[in-house]
Short mmCIF file of C-alpha atoms and ligand atoms in Angstrom, two decimals:
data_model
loop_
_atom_site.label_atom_id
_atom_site.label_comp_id
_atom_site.label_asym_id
_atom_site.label_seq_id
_atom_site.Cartn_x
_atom_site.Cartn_y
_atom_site.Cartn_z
CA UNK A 1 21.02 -12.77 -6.29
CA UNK A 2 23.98 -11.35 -7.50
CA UNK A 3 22.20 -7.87 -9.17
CA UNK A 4 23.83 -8.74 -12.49
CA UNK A 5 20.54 -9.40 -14.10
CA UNK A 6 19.26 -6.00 -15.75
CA UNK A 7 18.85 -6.24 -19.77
CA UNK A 8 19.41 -3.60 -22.61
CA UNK A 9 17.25 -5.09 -24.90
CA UNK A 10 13.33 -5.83 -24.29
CA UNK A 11 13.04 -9.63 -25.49
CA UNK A 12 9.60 -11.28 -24.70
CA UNK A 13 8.86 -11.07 -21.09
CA UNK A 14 7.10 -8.14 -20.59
CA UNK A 15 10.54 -5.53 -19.43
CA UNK A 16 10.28 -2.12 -17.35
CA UNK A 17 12.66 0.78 -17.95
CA UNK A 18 14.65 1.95 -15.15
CA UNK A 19 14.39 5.48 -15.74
CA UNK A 20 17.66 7.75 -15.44
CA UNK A 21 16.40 10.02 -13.24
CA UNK A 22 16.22 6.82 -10.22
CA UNK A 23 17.98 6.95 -8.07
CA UNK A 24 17.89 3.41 -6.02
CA UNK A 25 19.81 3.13 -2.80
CA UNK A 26 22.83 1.21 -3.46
CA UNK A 27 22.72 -2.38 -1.94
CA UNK A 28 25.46 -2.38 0.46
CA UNK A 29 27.40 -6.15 0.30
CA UNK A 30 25.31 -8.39 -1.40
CA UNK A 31 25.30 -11.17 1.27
CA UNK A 32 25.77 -15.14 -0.68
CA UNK A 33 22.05 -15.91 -1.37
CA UNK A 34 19.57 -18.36 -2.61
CA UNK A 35 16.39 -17.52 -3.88
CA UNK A 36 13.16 -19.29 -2.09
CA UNK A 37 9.98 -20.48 -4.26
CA UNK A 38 7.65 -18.00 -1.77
CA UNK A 39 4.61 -20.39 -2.01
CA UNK A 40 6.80 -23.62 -1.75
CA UNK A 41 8.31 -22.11 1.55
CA UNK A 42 4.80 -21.29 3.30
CA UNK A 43 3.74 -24.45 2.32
CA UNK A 44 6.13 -26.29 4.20
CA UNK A 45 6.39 -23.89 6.98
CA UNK A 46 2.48 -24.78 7.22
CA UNK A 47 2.86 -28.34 7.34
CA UNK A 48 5.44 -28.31 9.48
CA UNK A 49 3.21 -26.68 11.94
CA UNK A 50 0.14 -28.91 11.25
CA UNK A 51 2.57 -32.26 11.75
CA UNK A 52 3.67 -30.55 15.43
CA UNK A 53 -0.25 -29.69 16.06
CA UNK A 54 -1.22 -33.16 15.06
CA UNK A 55 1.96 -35.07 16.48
CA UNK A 56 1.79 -33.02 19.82
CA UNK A 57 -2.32 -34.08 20.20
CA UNK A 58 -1.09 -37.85 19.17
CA UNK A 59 1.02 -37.94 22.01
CA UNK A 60 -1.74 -36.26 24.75
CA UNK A 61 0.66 -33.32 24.86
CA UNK A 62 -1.57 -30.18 23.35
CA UNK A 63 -4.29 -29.69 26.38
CA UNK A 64 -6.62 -27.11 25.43
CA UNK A 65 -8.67 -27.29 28.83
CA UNK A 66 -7.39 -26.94 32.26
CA UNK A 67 -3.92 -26.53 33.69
CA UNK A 68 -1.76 -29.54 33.36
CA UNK A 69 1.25 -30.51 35.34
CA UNK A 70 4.87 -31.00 33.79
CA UNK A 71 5.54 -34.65 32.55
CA UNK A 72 2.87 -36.32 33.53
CA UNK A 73 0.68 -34.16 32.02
CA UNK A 74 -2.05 -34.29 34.81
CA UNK A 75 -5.09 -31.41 35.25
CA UNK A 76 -3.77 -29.14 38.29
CA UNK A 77 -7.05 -29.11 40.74
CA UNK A 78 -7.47 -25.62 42.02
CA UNK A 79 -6.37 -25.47 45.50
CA UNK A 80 -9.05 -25.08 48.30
CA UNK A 81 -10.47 -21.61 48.43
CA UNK A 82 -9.31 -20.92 44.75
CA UNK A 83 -10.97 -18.41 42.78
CA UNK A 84 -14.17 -19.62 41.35
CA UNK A 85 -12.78 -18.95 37.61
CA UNK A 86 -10.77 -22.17 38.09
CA UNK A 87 -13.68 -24.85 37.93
CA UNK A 88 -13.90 -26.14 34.73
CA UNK A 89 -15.28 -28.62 33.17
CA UNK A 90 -12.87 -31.61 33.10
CA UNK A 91 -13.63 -31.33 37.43
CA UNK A 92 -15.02 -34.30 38.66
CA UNK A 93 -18.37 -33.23 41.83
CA UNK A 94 -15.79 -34.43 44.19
CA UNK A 95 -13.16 -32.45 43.37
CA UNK A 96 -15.67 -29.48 43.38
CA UNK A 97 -16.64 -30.28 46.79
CA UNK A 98 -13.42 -30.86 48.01
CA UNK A 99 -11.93 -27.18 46.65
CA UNK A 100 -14.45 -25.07 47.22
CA UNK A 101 -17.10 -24.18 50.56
CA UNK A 102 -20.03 -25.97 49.48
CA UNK A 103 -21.37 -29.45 50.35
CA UNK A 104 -22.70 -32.37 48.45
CA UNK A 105 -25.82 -32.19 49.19
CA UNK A 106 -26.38 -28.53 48.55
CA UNK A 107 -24.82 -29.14 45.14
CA UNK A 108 -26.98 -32.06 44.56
CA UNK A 109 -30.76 -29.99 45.48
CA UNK A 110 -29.63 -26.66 43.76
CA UNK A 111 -28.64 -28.39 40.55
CA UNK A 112 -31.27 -31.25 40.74
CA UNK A 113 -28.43 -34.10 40.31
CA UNK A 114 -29.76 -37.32 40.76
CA UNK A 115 -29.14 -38.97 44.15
CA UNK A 116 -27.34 -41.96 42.83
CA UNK A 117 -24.79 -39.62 40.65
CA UNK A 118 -21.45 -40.50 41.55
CA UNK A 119 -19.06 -38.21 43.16
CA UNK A 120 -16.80 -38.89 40.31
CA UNK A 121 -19.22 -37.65 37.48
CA UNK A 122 -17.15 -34.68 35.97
CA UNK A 123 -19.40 -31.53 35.35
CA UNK A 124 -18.69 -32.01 31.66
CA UNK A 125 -20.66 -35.16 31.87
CA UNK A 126 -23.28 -34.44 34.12
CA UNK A 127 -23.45 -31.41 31.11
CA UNK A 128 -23.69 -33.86 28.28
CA UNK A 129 -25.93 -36.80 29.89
CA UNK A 130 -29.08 -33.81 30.39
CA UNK A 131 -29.46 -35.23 34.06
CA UNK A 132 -28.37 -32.18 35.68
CA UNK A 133 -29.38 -28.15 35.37
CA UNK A 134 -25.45 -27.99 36.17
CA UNK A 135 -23.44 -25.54 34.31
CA UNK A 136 -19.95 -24.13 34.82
CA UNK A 137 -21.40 -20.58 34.71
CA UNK A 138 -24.18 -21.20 37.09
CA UNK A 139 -22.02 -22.69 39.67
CA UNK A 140 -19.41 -20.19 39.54
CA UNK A 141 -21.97 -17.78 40.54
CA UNK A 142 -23.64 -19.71 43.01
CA UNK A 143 -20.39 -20.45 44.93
CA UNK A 144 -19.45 -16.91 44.53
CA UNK A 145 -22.95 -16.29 45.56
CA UNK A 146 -22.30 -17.94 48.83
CA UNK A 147 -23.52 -21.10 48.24
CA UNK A 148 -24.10 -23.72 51.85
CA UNK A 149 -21.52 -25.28 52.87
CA UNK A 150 -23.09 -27.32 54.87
CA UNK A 151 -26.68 -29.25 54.42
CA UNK B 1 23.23 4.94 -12.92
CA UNK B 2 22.41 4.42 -16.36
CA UNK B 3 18.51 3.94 -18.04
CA UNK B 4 18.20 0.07 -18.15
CA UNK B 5 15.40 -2.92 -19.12
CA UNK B 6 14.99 -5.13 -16.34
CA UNK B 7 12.01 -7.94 -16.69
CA UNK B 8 8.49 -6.74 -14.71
CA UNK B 9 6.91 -8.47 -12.18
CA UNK B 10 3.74 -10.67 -13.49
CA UNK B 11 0.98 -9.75 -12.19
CA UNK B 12 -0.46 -13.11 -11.60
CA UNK B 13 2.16 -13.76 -9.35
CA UNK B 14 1.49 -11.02 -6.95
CA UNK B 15 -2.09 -12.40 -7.12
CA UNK B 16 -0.71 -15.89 -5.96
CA UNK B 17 1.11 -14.86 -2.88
CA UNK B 18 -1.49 -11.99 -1.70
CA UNK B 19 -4.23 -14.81 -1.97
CA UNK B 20 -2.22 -17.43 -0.63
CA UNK B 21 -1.74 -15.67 2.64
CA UNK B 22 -5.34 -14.07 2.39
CA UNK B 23 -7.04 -17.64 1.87
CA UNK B 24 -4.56 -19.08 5.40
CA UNK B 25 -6.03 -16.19 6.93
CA UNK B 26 -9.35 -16.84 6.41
CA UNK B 27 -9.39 -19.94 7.33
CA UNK B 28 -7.39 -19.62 10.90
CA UNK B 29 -10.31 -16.60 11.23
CA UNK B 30 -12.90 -18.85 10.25
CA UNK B 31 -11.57 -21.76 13.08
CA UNK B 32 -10.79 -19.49 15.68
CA UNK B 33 -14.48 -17.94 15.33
CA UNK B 34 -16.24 -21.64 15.10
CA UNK B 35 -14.23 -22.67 18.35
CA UNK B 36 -15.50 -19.43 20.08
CA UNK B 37 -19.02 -19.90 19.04
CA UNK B 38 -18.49 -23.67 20.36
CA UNK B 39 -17.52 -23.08 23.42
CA UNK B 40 -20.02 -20.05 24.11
CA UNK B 41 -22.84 -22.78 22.87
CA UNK B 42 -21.25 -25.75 24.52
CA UNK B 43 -19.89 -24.25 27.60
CA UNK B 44 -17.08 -26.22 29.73
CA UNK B 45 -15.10 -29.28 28.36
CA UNK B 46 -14.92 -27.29 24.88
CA UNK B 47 -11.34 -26.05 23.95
CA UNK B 48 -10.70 -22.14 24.96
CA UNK B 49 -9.54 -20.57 21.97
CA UNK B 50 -7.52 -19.00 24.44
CA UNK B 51 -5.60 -22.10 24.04
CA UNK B 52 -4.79 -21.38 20.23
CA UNK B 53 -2.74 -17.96 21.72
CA UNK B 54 1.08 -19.04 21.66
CA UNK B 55 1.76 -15.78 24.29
CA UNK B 56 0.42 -17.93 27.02
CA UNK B 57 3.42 -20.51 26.27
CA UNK B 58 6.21 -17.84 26.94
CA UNK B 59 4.16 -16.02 29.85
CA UNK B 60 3.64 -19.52 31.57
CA UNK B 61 7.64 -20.86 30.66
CA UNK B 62 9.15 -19.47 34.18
CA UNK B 63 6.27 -21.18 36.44
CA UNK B 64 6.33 -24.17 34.00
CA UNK B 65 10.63 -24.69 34.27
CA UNK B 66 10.39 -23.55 38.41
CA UNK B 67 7.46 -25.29 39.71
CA UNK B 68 5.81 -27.79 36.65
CA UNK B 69 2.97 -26.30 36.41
CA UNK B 70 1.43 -23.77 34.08
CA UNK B 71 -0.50 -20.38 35.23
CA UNK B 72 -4.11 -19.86 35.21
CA UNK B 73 -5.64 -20.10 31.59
CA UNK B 74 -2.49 -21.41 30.05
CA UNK B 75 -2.82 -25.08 28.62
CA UNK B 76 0.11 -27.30 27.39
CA UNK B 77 -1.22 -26.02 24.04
CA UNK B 78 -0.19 -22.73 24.60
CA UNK B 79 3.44 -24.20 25.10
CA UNK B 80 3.64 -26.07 21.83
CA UNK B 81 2.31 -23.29 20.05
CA UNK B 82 5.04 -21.10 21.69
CA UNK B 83 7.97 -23.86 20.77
CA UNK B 84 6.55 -23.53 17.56
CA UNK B 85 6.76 -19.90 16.90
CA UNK B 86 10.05 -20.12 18.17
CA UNK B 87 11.42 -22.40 15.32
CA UNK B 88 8.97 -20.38 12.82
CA UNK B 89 11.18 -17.37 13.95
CA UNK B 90 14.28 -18.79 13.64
CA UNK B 91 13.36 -20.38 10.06
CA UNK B 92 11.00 -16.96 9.09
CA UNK B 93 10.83 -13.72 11.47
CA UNK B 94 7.76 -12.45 11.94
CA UNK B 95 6.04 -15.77 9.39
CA UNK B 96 3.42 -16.49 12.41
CA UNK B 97 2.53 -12.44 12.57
CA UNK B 98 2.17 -12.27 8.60
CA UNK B 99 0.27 -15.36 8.06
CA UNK B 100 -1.33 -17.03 11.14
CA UNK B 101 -2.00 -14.37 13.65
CA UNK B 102 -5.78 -13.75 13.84
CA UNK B 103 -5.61 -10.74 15.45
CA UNK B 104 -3.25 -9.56 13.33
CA UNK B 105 -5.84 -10.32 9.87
CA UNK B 106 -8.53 -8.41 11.38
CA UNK B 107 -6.32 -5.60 11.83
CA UNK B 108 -5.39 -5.55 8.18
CA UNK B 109 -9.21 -6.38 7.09
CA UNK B 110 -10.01 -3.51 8.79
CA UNK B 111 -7.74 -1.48 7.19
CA UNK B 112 -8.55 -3.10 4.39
CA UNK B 113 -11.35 -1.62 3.96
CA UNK B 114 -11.05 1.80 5.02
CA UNK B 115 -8.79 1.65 1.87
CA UNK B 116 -11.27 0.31 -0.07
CA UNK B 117 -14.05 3.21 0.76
CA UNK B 118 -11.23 5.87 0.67
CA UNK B 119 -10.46 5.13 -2.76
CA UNK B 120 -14.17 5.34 -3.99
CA UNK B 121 -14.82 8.61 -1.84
CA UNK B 122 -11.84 11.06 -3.39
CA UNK B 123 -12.71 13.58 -0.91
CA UNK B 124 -11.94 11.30 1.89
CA UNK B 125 -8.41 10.39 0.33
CA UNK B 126 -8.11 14.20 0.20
CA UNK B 127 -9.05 15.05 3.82
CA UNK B 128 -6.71 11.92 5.02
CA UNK B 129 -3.89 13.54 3.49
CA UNK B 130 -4.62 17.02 4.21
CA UNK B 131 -4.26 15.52 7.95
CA UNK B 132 -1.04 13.43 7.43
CA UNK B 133 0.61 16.44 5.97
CA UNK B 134 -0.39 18.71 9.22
CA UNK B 135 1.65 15.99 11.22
CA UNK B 136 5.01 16.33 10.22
CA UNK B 137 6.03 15.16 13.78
CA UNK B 138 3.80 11.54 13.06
CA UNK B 139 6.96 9.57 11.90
CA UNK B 140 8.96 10.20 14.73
CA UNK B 141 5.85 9.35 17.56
CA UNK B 142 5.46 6.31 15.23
CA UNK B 143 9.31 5.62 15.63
CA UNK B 144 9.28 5.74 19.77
CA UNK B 145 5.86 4.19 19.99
CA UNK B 146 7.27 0.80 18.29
CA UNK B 147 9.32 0.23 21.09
CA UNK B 148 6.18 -0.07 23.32
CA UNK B 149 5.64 -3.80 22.06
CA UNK B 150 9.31 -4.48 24.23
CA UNK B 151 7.97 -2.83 27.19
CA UNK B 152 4.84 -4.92 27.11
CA UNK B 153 6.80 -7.57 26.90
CA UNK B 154 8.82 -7.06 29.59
CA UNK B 155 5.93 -6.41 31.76
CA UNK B 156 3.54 -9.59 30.83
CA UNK B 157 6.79 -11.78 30.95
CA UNK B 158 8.26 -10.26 33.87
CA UNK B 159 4.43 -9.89 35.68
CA UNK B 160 3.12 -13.77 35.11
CA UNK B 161 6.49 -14.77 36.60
CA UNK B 162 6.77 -12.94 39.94
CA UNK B 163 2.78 -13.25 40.39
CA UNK B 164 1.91 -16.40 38.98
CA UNK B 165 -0.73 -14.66 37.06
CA UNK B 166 -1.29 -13.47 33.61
CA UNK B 167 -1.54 -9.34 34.05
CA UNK B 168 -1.45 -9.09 30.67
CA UNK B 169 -4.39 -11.18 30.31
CA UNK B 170 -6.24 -7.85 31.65
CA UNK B 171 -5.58 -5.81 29.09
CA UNK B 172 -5.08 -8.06 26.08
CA UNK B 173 -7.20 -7.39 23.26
CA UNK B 174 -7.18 -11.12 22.02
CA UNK B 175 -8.41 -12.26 25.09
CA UNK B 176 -11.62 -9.72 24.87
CA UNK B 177 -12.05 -10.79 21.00
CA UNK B 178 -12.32 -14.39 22.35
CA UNK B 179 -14.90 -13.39 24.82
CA UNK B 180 -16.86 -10.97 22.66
CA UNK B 181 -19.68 -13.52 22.50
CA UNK B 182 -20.30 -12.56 26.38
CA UNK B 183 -20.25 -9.03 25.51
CA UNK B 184 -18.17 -8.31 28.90
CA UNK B 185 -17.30 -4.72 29.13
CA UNK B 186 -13.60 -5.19 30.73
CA UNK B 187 -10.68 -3.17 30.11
CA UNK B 188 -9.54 -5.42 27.67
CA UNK B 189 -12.83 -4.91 26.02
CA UNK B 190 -11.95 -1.49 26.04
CA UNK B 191 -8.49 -1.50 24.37
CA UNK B 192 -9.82 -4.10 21.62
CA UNK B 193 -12.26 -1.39 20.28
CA UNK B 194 -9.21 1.33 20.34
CA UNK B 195 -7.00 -1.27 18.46
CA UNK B 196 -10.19 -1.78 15.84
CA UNK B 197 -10.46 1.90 15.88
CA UNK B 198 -6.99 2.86 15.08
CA UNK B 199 -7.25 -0.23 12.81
CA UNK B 200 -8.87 2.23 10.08
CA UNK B 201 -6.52 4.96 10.14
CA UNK B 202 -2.89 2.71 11.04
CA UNK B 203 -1.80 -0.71 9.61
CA UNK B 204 -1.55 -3.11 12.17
CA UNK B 205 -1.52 -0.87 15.61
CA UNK B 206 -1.08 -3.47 18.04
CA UNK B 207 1.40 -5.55 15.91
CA UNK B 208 3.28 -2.70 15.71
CA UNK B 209 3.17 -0.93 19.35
CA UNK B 210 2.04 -3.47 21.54
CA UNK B 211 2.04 -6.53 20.57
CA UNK B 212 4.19 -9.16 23.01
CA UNK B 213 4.15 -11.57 20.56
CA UNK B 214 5.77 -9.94 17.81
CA UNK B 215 8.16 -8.32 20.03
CA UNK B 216 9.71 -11.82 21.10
CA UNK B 217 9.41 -12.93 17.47
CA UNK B 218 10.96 -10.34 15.76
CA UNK B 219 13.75 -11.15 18.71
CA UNK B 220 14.40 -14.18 17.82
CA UNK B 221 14.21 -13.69 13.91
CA UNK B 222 17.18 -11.76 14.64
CA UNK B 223 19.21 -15.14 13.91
CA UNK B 224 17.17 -16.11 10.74
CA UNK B 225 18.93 -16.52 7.29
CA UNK B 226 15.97 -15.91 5.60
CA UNK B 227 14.97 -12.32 4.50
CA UNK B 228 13.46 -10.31 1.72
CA UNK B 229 16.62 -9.00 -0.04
CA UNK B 230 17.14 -6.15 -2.60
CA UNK B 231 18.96 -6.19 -5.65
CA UNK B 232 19.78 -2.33 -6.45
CA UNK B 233 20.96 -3.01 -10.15
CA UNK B 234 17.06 -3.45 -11.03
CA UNK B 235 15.50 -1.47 -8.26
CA UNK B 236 13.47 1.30 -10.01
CA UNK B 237 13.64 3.51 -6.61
CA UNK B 238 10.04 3.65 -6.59
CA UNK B 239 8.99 3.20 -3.23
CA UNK B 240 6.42 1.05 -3.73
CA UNK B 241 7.17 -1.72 -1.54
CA UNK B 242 7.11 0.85 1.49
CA UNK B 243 3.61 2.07 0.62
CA UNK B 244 2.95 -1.85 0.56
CA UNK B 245 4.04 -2.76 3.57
CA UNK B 246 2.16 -3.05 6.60
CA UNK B 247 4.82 -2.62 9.22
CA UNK B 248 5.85 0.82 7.69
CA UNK B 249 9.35 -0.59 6.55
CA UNK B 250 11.17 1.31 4.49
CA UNK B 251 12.03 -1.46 2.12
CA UNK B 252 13.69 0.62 -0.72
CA UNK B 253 16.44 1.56 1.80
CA UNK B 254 17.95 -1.82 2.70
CA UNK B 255 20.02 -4.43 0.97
CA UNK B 256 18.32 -7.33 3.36
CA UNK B 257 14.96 -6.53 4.88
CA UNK B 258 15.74 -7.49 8.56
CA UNK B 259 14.25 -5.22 10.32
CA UNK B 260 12.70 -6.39 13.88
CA UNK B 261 8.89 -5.53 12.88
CA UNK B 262 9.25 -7.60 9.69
CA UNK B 263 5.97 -10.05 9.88
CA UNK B 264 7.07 -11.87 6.16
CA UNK B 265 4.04 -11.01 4.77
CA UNK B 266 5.38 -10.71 1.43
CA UNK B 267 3.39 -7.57 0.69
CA UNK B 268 6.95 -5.70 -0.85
CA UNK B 269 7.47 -8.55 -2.98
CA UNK B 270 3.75 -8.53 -3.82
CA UNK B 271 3.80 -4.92 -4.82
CA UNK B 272 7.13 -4.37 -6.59
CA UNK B 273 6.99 -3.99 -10.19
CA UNK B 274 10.43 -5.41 -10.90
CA UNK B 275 11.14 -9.12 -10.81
CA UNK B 276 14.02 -9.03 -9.85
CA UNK B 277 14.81 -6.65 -7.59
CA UNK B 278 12.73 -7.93 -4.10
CA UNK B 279 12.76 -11.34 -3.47
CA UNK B 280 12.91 -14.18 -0.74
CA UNK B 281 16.29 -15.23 -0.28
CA UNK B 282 18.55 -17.77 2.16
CA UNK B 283 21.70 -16.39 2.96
CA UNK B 284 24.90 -18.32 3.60
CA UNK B 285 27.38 -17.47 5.94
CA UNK B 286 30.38 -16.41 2.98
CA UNK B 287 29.89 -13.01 2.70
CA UNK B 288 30.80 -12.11 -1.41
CA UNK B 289 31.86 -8.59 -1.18
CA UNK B 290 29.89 -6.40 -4.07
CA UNK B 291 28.81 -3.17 -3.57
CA UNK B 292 26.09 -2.88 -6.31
CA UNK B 293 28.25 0.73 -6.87
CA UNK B 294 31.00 -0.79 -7.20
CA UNK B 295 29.34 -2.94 -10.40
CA UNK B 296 31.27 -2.20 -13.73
CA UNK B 297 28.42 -1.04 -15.45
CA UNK B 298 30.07 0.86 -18.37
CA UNK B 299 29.93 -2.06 -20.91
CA UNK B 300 26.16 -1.49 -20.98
CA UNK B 301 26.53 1.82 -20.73
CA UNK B 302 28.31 2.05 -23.74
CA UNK B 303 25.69 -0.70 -25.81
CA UNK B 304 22.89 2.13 -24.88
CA UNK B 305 24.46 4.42 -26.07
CA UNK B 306 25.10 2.91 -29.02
CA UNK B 307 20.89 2.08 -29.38
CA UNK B 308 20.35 5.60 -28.57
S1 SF4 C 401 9.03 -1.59 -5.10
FE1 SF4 C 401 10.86 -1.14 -3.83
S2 SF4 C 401 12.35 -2.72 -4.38
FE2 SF4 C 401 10.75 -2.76 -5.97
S3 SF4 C 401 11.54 -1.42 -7.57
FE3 SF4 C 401 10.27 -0.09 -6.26
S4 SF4 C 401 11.71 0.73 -4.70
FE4 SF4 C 401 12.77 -0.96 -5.73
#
């Protein structure tokens, strides 16, 4: 843009007349410029975003559940005694059992899970199989509910 | 300066960019509301749309560079998404703000369509402005509340790294439109309605005074080379790009728009009537030293008045 561009005479595109009483604040320096097709740029600005989205969940990067740990890209397991708002659903029984005050086998009666469920069953599973009452909601409560630690 | 033809804006292409960004709005709307109803149906193992909030990325980056880990409700998502805004804001300010931000869209539906019942109730329009014009004082609140969205920032930055946990997460008003489906009353719950609220009298409230986000964005933009620039020799002076724009900008008054709060909505370029005087521009580092003043005009001077 070099503000050159202004015409005396009307030809066919449709023109507009600067009228004389406008007074437009000058444009200070006009910096060395290129113009930018507006659509063409959003375009690309949205593909380039979609390709780091999509490239990112190739390579097991974009985790959209749970905290993960630098590098290897591991779930962080809530420490023991961690607020209840940290179970989610990617937790295995074990690792329910393990970080919060409640046993196995009061886990097991108050969510009827089946005796031979493994330990290693996330809830997510136990969720989606329809063997279980189990979900993260429920438990929450329950634990915060003081749920037995011991049987 | 002398009375000049300079070549109008078509109207079709306003049409194209307004619906351009309307239709990516929509649709980022329309996801972010079917992976909130999916995970309020589905429950656990279903990704939080929380997850979708870039914020978390740069309120988790000082646990995730000292200890490898991320905070509470902050995914590896929430990092990418951060690394991207950060290119998006060195290639395009505020682009993320303008176009992607959900939050951000529902403000300006909102708004929207306040405008849209103002302009069929006349007396409304009437009463608005009988208001405006009792608050002569408004533009200079406005001016010192803007620089709320840097103190926010400081504060959910600063907070989620010395505690490990998101305090801004308490208040944030995305956060209580993501868990609306519980209908939670939380104080987040609380400042979402007063952002919806002030959504029908102010464009954009939280984007403008609050928002963390934009803050860091309009931060980094700082080193963009892209910006709407204006070309005085066919500006008509009319002012109607600062009506248009939703950041209260005061387009007509700069040479490059590059202004922190810019979201490159497009909305100036939209709205002004002369093609040539806004557009979207790459600058170089060679400065070329014209002063649209300092533009020989008296060639066509003299050719009008010759016509005349
Ligand atoms: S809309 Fe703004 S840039 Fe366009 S002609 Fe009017 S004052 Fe000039």
């Amino acid at each position: 843009m070099t503000g050159t561009e202004s015409h005396l005479e009307a030809p066919d595109q449709p023109m507009l007349r600067i009228p004389k009483s406008a007074h437009p604040t000058p444009t200070d320096a006009v910096r060395s410029s290129r113009r930018i097709p507006v659509l063409a740029f959003a375009g690309i600005l949205l593909a380039l975003i979609a390709v780091l989205v999509v490239g990112t969940q190739a390579l097991g990067w974009f985790g959209t559940t749970g905290q993960m740990t630098a590098g290897s890209g591991e779930r962080v397991v809530p420490a023991a005694g961690a607020d209840t708002a940290e179970i989610k659903g990617w937790m295995s029984l074990q690792q329910v059992v393990d970080a919060y005050p409640v046993s196995q086998a009061a886990l097991y009666a108050r969510f009827a899970i089946p005796a031979d469920t493994p330990l290693e069953t996330t809830l997510s599973e136990l969720k989606e199989s329809g063997a279980s009452s189990l979900d993260v909601p429920t438990l929450r409560s329950w634990i915060d509910d003081g749920a037995p630690a011991s049987s | 300066m002398a009375a000049t033809f300079v070549p109008r804006r078509s109207a079709s292409y306003a049409r194209r960019v307004r619906w351009s960004r309307h239709g990516v709005q929509t649709l980022i709307v329309g996801w972010i509301a079917w992976v909130v109803w999916s995970k309020a149906t589905a429950g656990p193992g279903v990704a939080s749309a929380e997850a979708f909030c870039p914020f978390g990325g740069f309120e988790t980056a000082w646990t995730w560079v000292t200890t490898g880990t991320t905070v509470a409700h902050v995914h590896t998502a929430n990092l990418v998404l951060a690394g991207a805004v950060v290119v998006l804001a060195l290639v395009a300010r505020g682009f993320f703000c303008g176009w992607l931000c959900p939050l951000g869209s529902i403000q300006e539906a909102i708004r929207a369509s306040a405008h849209a019942v103002t302009s069929r109730a006349p007396w409304l329009r009437r009463t608005g402005h009988a208001i405006a014009s009792q608050m002569p004082w408004w533009p200079r609140v406005d001016h010192v509340l803007r620089y709320g969205r840097y103190v926010v920032l400081v504060w959910a930055v600063g907070g989620a790294a010395l505690t490990g946990v998101m305090v801004f997460r308490e208040v944030d008003p995305w956060n209580a439109l993501l868990s609306v489906a519980e209908f939670e009353i939380s104080t987040a719950f609380v400042v979402l309605l007063v952002v919806l609220g002030l959504s029908l009298f102010i464009d954009r409230p939280f984007c403008r005074y609050a928002c963390p986000l934009g803050a860091v964005q309009g931060l980094i933009g700082m080193a963009s080379p892209v910006a709407v620039q204006r070309d005085a020799t066919a500006c008509l002076g009319c002012q109607i790009c600062n009506n248009a724009c939703p950041m209260g900008i005061e387009v007509n008054q700069a040479t490059r728009v590059t202004d922190t709060a810019c979201i490159g909505c497009l909305e100036c370029v939209a709205a002004c009537p002369s093609q040539d005087a806004l557009a979207l521009t790459v600058t170089f580092p060679t400065r070329i030293p014209i002063r649209t003043s300092d533009i020989d005009t008296s060639d066509i001077d003299a050719q009008e008045g010759a016509m005349q």
